[in-house]
PDB file of C-alpha atoms in Angstrom:
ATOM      1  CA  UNK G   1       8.155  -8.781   1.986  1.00 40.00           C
ATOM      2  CA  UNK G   2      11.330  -9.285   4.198  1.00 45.00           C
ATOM      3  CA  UNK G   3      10.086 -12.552   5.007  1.00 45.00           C
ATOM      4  CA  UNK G   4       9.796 -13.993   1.483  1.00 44.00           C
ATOM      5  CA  UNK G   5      13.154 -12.685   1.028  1.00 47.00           C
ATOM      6  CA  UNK G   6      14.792 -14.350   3.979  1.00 52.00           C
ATOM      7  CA  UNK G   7      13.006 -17.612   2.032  1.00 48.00           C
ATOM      8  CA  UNK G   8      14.136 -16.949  -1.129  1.00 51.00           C
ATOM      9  CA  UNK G   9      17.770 -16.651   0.209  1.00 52.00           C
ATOM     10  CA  UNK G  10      17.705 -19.399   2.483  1.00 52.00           C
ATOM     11  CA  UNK G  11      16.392 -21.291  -0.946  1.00 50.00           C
ATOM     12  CA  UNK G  12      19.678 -20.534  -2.581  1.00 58.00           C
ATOM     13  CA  UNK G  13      21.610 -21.120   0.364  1.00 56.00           C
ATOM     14  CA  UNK G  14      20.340 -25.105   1.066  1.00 56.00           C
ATOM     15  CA  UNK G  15      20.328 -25.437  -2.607  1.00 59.00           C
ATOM     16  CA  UNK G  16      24.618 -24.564  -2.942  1.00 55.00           C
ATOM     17  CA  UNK G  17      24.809 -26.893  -0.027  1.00 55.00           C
ATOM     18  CA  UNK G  18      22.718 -29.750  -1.294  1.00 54.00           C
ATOM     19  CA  UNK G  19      25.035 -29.219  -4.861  1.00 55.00           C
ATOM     20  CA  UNK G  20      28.325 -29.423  -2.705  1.00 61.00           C
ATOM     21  CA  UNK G  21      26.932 -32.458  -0.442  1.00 58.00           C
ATOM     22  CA  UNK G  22      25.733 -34.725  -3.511  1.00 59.00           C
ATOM     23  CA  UNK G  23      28.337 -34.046  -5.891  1.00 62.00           C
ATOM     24  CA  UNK G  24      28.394 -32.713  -9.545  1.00 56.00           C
ATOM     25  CA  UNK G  25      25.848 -35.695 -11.015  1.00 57.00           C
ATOM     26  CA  UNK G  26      22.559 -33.535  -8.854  1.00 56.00           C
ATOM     27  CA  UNK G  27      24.048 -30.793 -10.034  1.00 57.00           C
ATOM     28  CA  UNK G  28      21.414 -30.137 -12.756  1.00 64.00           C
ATOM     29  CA  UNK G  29      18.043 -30.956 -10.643  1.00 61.00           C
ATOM     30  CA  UNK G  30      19.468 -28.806  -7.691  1.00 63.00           C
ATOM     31  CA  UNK G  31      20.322 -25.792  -9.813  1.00 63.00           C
ATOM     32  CA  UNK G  32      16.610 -26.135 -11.433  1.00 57.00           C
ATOM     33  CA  UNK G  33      15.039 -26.366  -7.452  1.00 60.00           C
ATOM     34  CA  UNK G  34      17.060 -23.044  -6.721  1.00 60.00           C
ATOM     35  CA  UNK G  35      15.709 -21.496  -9.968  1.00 57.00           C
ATOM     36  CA  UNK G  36      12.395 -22.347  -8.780  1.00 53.00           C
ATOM     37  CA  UNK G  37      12.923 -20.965  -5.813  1.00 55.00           C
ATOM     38  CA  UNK G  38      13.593 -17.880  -6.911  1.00 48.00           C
ATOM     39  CA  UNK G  39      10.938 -17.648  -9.077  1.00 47.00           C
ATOM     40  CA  UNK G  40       8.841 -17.831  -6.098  1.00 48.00           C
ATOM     41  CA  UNK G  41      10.035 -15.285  -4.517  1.00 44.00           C
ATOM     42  CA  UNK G  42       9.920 -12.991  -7.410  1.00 41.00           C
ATOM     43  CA  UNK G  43       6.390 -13.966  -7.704  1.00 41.00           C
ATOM     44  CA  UNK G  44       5.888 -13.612  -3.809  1.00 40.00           C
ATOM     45  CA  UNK G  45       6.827 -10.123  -4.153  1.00 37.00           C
ATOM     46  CA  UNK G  46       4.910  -9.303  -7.267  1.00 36.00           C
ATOM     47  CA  UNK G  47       2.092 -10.004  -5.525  1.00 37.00           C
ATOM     48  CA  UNK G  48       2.795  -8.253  -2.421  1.00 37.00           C
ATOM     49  CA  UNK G  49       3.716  -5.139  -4.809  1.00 38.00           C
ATOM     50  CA  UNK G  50       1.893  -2.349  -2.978  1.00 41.00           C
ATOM     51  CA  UNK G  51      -0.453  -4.307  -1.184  1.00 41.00           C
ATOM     52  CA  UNK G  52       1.182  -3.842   2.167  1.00 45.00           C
ATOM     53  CA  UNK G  53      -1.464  -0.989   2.936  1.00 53.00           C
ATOM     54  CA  UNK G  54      -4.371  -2.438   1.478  1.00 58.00           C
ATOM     55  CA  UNK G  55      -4.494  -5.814   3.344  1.00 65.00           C
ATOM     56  CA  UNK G  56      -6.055  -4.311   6.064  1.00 69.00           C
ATOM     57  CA  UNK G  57      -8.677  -2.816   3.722  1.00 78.00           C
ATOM     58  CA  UNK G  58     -10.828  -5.358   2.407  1.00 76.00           C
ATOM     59  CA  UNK G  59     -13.961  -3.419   1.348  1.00 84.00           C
ATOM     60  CA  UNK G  60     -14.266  -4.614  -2.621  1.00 89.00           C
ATOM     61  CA  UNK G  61     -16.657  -1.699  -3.615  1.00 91.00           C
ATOM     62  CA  UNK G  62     -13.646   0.599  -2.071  1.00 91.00           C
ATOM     63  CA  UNK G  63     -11.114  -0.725  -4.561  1.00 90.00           C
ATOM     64  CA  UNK G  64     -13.299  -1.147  -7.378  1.00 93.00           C
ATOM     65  CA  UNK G  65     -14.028   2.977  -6.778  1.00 95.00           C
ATOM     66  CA  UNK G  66     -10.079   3.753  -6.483  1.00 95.00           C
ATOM     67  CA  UNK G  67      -9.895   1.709  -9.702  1.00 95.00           C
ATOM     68  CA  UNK G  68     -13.052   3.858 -11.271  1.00 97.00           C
ATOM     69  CA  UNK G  69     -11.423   7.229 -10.104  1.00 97.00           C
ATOM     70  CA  UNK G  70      -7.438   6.085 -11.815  1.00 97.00           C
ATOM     71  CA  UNK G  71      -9.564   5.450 -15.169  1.00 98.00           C
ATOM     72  CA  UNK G  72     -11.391   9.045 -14.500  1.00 97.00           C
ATOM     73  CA  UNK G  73      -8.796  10.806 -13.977  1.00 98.00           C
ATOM     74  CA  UNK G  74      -6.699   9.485 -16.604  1.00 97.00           C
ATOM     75  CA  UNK G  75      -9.006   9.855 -19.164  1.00 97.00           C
ATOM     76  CA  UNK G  76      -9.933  13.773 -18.064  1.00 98.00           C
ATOM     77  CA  UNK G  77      -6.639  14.914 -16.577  1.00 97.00           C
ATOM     78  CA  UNK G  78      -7.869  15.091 -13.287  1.00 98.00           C
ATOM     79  CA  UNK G  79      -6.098  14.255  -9.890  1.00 98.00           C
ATOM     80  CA  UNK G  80      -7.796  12.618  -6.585  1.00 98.00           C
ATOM     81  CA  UNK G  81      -6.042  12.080  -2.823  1.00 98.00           C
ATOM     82  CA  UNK G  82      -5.496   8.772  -0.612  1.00 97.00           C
ATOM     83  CA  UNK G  83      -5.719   9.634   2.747  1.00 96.00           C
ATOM     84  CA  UNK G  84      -4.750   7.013   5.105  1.00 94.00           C
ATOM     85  CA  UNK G  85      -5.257   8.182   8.992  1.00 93.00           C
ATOM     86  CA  UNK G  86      -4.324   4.985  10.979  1.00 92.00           C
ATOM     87  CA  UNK G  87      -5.497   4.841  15.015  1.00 88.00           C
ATOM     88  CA  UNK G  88      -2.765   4.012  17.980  1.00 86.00           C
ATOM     89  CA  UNK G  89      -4.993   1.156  18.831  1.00 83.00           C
ATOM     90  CA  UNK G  90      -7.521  -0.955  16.788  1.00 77.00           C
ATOM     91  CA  UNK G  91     -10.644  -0.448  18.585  1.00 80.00           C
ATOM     92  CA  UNK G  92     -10.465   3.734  17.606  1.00 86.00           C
ATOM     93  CA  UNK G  93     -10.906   3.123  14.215  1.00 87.00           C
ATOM     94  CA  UNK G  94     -15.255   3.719  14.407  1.00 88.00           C
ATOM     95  CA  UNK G  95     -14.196   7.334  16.416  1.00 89.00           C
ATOM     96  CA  UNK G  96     -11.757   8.117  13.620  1.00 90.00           C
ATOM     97  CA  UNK G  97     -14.594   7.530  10.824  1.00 90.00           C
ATOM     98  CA  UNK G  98     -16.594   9.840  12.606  1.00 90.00           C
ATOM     99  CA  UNK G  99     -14.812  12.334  13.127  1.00 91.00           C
ATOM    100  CA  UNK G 100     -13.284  11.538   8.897  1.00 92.00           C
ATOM    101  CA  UNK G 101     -17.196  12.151   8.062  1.00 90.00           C
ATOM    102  CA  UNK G 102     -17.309  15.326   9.221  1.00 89.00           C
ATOM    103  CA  UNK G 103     -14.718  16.425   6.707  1.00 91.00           C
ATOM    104  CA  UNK G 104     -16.127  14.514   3.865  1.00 93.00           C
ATOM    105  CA  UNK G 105     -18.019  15.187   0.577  1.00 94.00           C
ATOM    106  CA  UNK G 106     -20.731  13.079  -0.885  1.00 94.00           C
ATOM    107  CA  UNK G 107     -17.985  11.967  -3.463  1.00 95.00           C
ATOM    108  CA  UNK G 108     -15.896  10.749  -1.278  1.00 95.00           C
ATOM    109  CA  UNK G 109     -15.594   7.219  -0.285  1.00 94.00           C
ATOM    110  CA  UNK G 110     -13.978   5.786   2.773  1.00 93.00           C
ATOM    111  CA  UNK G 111     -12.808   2.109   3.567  1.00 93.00           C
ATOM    112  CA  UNK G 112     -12.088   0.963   7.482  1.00 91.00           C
ATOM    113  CA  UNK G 113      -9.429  -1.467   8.152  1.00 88.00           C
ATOM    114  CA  UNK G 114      -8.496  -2.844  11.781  1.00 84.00           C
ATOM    115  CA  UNK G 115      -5.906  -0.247  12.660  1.00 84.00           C
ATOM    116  CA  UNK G 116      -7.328   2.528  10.531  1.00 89.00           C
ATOM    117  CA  UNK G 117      -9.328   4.502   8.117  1.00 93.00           C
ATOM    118  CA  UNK G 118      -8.804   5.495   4.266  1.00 94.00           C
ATOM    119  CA  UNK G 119     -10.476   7.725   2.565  1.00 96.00           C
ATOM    120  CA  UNK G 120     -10.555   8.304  -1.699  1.00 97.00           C
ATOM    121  CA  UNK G 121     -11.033  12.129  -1.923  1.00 98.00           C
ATOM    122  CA  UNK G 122     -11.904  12.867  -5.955  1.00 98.00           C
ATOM    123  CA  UNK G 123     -10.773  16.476  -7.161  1.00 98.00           C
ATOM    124  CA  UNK G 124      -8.484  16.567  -4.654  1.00 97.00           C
ATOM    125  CA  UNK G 125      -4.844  17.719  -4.770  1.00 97.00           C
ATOM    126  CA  UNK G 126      -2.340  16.891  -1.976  1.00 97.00           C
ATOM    127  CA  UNK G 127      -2.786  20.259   0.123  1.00 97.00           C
ATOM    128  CA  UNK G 128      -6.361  20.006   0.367  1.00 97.00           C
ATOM    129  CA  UNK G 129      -6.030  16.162   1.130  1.00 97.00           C
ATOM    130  CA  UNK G 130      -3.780  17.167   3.574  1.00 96.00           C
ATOM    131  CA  UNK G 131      -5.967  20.207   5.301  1.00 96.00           C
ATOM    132  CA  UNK G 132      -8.338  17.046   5.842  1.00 96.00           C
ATOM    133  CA  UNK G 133      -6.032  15.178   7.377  1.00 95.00           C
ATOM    134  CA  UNK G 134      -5.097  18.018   9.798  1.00 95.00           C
ATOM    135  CA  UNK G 135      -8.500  18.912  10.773  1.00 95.00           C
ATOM    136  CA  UNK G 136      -9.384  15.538  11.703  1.00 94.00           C
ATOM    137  CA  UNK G 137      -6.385  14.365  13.415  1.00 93.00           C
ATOM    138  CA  UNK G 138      -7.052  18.499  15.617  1.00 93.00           C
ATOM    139  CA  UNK G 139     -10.158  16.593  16.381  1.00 92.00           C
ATOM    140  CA  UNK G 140      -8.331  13.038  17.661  1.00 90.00           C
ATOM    141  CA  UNK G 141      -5.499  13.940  18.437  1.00 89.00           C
ATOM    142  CA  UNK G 142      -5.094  10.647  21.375  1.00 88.00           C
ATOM    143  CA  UNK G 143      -6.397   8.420  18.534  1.00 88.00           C
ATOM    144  CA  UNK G 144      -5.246   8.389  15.828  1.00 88.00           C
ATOM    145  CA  UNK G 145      -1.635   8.396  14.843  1.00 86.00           C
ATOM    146  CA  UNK G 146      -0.207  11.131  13.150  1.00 86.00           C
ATOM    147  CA  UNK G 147       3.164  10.187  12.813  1.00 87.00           C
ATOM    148  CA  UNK G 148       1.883   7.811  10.165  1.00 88.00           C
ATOM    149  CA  UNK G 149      -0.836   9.406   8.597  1.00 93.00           C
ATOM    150  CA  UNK G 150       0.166  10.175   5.045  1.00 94.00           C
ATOM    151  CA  UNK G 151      -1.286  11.276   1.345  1.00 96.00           C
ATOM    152  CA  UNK G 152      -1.087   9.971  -2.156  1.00 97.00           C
ATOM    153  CA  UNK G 153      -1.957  11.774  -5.025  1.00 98.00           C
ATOM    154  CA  UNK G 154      -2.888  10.960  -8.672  1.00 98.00           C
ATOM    155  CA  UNK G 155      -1.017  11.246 -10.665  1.00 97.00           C
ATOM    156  CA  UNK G 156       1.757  13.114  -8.370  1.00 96.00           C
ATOM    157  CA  UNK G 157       2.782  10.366  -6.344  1.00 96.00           C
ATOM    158  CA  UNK G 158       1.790   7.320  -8.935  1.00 95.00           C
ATOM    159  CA  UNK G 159      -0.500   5.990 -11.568  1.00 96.00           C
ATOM    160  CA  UNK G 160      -1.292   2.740 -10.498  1.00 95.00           C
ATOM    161  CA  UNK G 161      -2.856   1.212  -7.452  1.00 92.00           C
ATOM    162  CA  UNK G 162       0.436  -0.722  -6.279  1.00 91.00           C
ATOM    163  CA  UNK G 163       2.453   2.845  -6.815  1.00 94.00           C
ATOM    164  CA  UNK G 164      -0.001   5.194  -4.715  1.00 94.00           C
ATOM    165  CA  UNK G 165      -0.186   2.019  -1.678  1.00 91.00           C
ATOM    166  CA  UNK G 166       3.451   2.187  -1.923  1.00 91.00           C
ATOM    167  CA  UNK G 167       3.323   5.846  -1.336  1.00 93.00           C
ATOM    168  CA  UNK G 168       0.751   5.195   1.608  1.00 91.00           C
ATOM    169  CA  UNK G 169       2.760   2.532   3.101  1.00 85.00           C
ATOM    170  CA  UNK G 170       6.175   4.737   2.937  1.00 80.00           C
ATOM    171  CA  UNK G 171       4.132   7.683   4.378  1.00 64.00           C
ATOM    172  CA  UNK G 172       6.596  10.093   1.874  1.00 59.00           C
ATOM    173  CA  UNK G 173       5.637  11.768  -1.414  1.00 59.00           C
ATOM    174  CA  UNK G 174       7.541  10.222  -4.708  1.00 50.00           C
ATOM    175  CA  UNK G 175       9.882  12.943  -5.962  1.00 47.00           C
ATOM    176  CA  UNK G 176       8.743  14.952  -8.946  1.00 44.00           C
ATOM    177  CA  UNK G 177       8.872  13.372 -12.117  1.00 46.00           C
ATOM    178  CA  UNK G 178       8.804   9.322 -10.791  1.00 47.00           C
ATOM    179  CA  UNK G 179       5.691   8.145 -11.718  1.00 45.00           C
ATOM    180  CA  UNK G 180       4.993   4.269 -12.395  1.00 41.00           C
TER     181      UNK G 180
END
C-alpha cells in the first residue's frame, strides 16, 4: 500500500513537471495523465483494501467459508472469531497447525499461509477466540509469534471481509461502535 502511494505521488509530481517543461498548450493531456494516475492508485488501493493478511492465505474453500459464516451470522445474529497465529519463521507453520488442531472444533476451519496459520472459529466471541490463542501459543511458545497474533470478531471488529483482515493485519480491536 505505501508503495502504490509513493507511485501515485511520484505520478503527480512528473506530471507538474512535464506541465511546467512543455508549456501551457500540453497543459490539457498532462493534467488528464495525472488524473489517470491517480485513479490508479485509488484503484490500487481498493484492491489491496484488507487484503494485506489474506495474500498469504490462498486456500479458496477457506474464503468461500469466511464468506458463508458473514452471511450466517448476519442473517441469525450470531458472531464468529479470526484467529491469526503467525510463526517466527516459515517452515513452523505445519507445528503451529498441530498444535491449532488440538484446540479446534469440527466447525472450525483453518487456512495455512507461509508465515502462519488462521483459523475461522463459528460461535465464537473474542475471549474464547482468544483463550485459543493462548493455549496454543503455551504450547509453542519458540514458534510462533505472539507479539502478532491477534483476533477479529463478527460483527465487533467489522462486517465485511476487508474490515475484519484489516483488524488482523493491525493486530488491535476496532473501538466500539466502528463497524464497516
Amino acid at each position: 500500500m505505501i508503495w502504490a502511494t509513493g507511485v501515485g505521488a511520484a505520478l503527480s509530481v512528473l506530471g507538474l513537471l512535464l506541465a511546467y517543461l512543455v508549456g501551457l498548450a500540453a497543459l490539457p493531456l498532462i493534467t488528464l495523465a495525472t488524473g489517470l494516475a491517480v485513479l490508479l492508485l485509488v484503484a490500487t488501493l481498493s484492491a489491496f483494501r484488507g487484503t494485506a493478511v489474506l495474500r498469504d492465505f490462498s486456500d479458496p474453500l477457506f474464503r468461500r467459508r469466511l464468506r458463508w459464516e458473514i452471511d450466517r451470522c448476519r442473517r441469525h445474529g450470531r458472531c464468529f472469531s479470526l484467529v491469526l497465529l503467525p510463526t517466527r519463521h516459515a517452515g513452523q507453520t505445519q507445528r503451529t497447525l498441530r498444535a491449532l488442531e488440538s484446540e479446534l472444533r469440527s466447525i472450525d476451519s483453518v487456512d495455512v499461509g507461509p508465515h502462519g496459520v488462521m483459523a475461522l472459529l463459528p460461535e465464537t466471541d473474542r475471549s474464547a477466540a482468544r483463550a485459543v490463542v493462548e493455549r496454543t501459543t503455551a504450547l509453542l511458545p519458540a514458534e510462533i509469534d505472539e507479539t502478532h497474533t491477534s483476533v477479529a470478531t463478527f460483527p465487533d471488529d467489522g462486517v465485511t471481509v476487508g474490515a475484519l483482515m484489516d483488524v488482523l493485519g493491525s493486530g488491535s480491536p476496532r473501538p466500539r461502535g466502528a463497524r464497516s
